[in-house]
mmCIF file of C-alpha atoms in Angstrom:
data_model
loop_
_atom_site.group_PDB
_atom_site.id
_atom_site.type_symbol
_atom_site.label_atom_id
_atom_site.label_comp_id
_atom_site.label_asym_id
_atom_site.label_seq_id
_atom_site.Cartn_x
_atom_site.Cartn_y
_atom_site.Cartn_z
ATOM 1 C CA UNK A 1453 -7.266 -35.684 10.423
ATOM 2 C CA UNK A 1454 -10.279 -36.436 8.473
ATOM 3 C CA UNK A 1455 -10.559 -40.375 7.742
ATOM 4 C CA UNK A 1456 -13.914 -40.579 6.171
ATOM 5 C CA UNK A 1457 -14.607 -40.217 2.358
ATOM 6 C CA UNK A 1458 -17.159 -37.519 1.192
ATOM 7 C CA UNK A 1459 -20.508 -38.668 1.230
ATOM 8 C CA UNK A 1460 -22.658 -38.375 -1.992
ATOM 9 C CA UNK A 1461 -25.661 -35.843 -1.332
ATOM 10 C CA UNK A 1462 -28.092 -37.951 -1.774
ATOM 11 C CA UNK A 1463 -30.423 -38.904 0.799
ATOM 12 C CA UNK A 1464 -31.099 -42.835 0.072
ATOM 13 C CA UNK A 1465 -28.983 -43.610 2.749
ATOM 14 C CA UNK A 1466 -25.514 -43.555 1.108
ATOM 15 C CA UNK A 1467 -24.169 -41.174 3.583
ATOM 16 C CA UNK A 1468 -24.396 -44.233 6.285
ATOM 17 C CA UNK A 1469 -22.331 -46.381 4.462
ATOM 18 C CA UNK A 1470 -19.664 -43.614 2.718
ATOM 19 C CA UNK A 1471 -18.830 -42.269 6.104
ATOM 20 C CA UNK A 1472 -17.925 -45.674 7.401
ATOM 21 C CA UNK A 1473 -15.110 -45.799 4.865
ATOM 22 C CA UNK A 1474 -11.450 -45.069 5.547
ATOM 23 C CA UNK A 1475 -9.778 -42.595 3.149
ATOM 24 C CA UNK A 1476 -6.305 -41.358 4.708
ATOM 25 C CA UNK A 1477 -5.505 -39.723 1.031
ATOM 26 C CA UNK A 1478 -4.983 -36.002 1.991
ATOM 27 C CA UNK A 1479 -3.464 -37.242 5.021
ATOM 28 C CA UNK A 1480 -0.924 -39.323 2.856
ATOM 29 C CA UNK A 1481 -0.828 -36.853 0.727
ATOM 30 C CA UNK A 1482 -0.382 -34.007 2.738
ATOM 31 C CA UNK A 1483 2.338 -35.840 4.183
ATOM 32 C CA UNK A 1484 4.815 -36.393 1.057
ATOM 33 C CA UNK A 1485 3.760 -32.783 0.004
ATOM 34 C CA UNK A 1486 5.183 -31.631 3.407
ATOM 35 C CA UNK A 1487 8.107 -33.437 3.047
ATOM 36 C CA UNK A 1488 8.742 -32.194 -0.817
ATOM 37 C CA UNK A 1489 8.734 -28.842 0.779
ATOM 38 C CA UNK A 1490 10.707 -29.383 3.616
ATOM 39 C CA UNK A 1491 13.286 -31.576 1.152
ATOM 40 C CA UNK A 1492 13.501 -28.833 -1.368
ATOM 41 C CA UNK A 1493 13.352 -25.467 0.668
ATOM 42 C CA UNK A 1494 16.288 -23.572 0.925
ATOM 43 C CA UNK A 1495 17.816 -21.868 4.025
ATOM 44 C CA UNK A 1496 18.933 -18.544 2.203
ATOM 45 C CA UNK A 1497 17.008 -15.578 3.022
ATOM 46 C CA UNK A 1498 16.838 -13.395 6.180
ATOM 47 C CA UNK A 1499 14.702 -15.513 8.358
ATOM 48 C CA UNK A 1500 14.964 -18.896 6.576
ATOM 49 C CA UNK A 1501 13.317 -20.818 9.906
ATOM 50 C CA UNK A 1502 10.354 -18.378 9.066
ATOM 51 C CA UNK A 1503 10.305 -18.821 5.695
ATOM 52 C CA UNK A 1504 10.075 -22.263 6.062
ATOM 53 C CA UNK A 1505 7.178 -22.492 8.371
ATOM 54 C CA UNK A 1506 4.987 -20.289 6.081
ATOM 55 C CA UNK A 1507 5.781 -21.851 2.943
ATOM 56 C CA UNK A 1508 4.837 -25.167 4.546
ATOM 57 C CA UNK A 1509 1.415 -23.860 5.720
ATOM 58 C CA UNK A 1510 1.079 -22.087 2.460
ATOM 59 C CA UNK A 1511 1.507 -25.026 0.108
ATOM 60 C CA UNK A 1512 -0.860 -26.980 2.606
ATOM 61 C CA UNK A 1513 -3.129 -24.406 2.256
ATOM 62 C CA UNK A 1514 -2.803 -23.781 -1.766
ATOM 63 C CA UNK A 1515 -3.107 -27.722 -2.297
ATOM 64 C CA UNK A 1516 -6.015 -28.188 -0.021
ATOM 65 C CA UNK A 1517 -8.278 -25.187 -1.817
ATOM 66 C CA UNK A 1518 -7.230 -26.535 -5.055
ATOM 67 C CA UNK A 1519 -8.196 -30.105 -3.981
ATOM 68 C CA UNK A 1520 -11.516 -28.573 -2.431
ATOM 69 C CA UNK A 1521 -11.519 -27.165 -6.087
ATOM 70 C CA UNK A 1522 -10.782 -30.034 -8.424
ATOM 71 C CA UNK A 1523 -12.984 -32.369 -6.217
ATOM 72 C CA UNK A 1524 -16.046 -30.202 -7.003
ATOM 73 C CA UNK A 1525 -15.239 -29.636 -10.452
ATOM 74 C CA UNK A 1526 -14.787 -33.665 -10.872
ATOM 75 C CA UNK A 1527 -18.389 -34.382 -8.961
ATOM 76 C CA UNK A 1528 -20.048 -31.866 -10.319
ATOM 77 C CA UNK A 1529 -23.534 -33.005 -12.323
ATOM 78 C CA UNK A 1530 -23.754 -30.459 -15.306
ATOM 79 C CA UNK A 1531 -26.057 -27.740 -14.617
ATOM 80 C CA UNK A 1532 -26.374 -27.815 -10.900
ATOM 81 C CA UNK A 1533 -24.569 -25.669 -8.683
ATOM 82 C CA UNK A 1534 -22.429 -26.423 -5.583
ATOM 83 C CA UNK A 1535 -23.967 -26.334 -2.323
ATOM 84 C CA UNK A 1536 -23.028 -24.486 0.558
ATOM 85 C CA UNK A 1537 -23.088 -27.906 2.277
ATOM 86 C CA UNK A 1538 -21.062 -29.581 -0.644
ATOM 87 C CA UNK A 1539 -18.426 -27.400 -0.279
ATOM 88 C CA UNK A 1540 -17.832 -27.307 3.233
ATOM 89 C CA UNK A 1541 -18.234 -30.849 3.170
ATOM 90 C CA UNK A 1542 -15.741 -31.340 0.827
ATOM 91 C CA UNK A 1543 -12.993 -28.636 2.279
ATOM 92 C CA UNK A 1544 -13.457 -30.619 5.913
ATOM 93 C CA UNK A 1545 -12.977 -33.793 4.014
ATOM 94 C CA UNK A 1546 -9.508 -32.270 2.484
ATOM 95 C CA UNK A 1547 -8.633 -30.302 5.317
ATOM 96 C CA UNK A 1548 -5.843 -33.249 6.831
ATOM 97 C CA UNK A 1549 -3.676 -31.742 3.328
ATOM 98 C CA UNK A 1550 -2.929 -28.830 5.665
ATOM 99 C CA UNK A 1551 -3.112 -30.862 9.370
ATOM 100 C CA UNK A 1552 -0.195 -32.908 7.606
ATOM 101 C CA UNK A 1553 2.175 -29.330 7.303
ATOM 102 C CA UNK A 1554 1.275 -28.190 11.173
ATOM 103 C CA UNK A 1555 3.791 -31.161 12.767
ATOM 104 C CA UNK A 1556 6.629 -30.718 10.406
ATOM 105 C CA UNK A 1557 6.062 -26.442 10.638
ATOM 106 C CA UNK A 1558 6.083 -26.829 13.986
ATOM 107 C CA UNK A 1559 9.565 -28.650 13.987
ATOM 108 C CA UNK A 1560 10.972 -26.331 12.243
ATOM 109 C CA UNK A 1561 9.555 -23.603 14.950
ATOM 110 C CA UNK A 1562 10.232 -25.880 18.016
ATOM 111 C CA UNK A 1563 13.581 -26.519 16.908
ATOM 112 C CA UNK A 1564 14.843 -23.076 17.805
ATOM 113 C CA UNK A 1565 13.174 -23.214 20.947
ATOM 114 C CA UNK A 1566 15.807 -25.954 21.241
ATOM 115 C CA UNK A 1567 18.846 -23.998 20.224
ATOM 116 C CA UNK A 1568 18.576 -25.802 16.299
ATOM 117 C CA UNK A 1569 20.207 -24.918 13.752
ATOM 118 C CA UNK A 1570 17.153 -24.390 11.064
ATOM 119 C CA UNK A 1571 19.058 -27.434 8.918
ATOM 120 C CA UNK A 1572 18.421 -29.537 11.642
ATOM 121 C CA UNK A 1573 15.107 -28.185 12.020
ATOM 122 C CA UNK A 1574 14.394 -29.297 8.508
ATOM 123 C CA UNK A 1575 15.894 -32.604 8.942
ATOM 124 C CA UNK A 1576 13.403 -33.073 11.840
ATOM 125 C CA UNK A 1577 10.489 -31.994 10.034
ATOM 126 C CA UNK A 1578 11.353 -34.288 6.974
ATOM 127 C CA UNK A 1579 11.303 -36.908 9.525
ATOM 128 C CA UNK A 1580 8.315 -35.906 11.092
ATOM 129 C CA UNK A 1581 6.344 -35.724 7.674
ATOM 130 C CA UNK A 1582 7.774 -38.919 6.467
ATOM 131 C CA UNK A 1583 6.893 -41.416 9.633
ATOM 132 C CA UNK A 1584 3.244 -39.391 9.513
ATOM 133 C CA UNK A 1585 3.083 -40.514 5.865
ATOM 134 C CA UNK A 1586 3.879 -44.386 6.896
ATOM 135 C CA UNK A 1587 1.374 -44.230 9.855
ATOM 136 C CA UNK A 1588 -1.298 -42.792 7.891
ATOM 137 C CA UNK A 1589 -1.278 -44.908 5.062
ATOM 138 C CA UNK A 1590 -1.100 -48.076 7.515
ATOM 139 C CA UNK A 1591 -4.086 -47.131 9.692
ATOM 140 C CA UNK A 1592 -6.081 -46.061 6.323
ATOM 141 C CA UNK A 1593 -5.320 -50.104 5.755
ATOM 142 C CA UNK A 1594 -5.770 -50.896 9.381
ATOM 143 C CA UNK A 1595 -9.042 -49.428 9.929
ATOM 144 C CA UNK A 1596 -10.214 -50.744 6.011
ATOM 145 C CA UNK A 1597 -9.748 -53.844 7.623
ATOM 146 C CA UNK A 1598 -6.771 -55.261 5.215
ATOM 147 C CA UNK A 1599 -5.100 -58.119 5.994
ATOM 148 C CA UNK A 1600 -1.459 -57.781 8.220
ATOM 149 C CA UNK A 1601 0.803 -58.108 4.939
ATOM 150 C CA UNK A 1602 -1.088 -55.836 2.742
ATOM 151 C CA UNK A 1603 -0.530 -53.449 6.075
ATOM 152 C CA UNK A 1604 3.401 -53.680 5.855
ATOM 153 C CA UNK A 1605 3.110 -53.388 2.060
ATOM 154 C CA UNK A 1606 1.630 -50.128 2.454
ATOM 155 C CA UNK A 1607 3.625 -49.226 5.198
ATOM 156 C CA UNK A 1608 7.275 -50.038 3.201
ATOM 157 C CA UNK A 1609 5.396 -48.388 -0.021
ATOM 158 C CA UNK A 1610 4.738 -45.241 1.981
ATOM 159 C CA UNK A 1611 8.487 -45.361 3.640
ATOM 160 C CA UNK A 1612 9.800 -46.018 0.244
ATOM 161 C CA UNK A 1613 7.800 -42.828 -1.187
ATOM 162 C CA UNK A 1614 9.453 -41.095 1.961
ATOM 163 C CA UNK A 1615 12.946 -42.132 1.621
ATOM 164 C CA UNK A 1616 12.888 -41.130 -1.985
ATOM 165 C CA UNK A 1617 12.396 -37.263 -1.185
ATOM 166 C CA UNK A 1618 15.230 -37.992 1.702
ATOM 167 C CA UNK A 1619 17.289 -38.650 -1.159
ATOM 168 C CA UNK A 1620 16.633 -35.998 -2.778
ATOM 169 C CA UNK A 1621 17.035 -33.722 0.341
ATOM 170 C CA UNK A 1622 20.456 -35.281 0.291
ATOM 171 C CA UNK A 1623 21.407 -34.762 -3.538
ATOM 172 C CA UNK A 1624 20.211 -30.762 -2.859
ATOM 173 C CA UNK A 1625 22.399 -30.736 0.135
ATOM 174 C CA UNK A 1626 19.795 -28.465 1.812
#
């Protein structure tokens, strides 16, 4: 997953010190949006474990071009085109939005491997994208250098944000 923020294009020497910095965001982010899908997706359908593994590569997928998209469109200096470089620069720096849906998708495809029903596949992946949300949000802090208890507050924040769409899972009764 990428952990570095997108550099500015200028060549003054900002790139050095922007590349240095941790940003886990689309990781994090990728993360709760895999478990929102995972917590909300249904298991009607003909082949529900399929359908489940595509929408979460599809929503990754979806919410990293528009992210690619809106981070452009914010940066953008009126007048001036996007780069080639820009762009690509900006979709690797977003790309962990769909690296956060391949773990829980491949739960969900593992677990028949396994003999799973696809409900407990789900369960798994929620799991899965939940502890990848808590780990990425506490070595964003780790490797920013934060202090120990700022650490665990992001780590319980991050759980918190987690068990949240658990509940949820569990009011749906998916």
């Amino acid at each position: 997953m990428s952990g570095s923020s997108v550099p500015p294009e200028s060549g003054d020497g900002a790139d050095r010190s922007a590349s240095h910095r941790t940003d886990y965001a689309g990781a994090i982010y990728g993360s709760i949006l895999a478990a929102s899908v995972v917590a909300t997706a249904g298991t009607a359908g003909e082949y529900p474990r399929l359908q489940a593994i595509v929408l979460l590569m599809i929503t990754g997928l979806v919410f990293w071009a528009t992210h690619v998209y809106a981070e452009l469109v914010g940066e953008r200096v009126v007048g001036q085109r996007w780069s080639l470089r820009q762009i690509r620069r900006t979709a690797a720096h977003e790309w962990s939005i769909v690296e956060a849906a391949t773990l829980p998708a491949a739960a969900v495809a593992l677990s028949a491997v396994f003999g799973l029903s696809v409900n407990t596949g789900l369960w798994i992946a929620l799991g899965i994208a939940v502890a990848q949300q808590v780990m990425w949000a506490c070595l964003g802090a780790v490797r920013a250098g934060a202090p120990r208890g700022l650490v665990v507050a992001e780590g319980f924040v991050n759980l918190a944000l987690g068990l949240i769409i658990v509940a949820a899972k569990v009011v749906l009764k998916h």
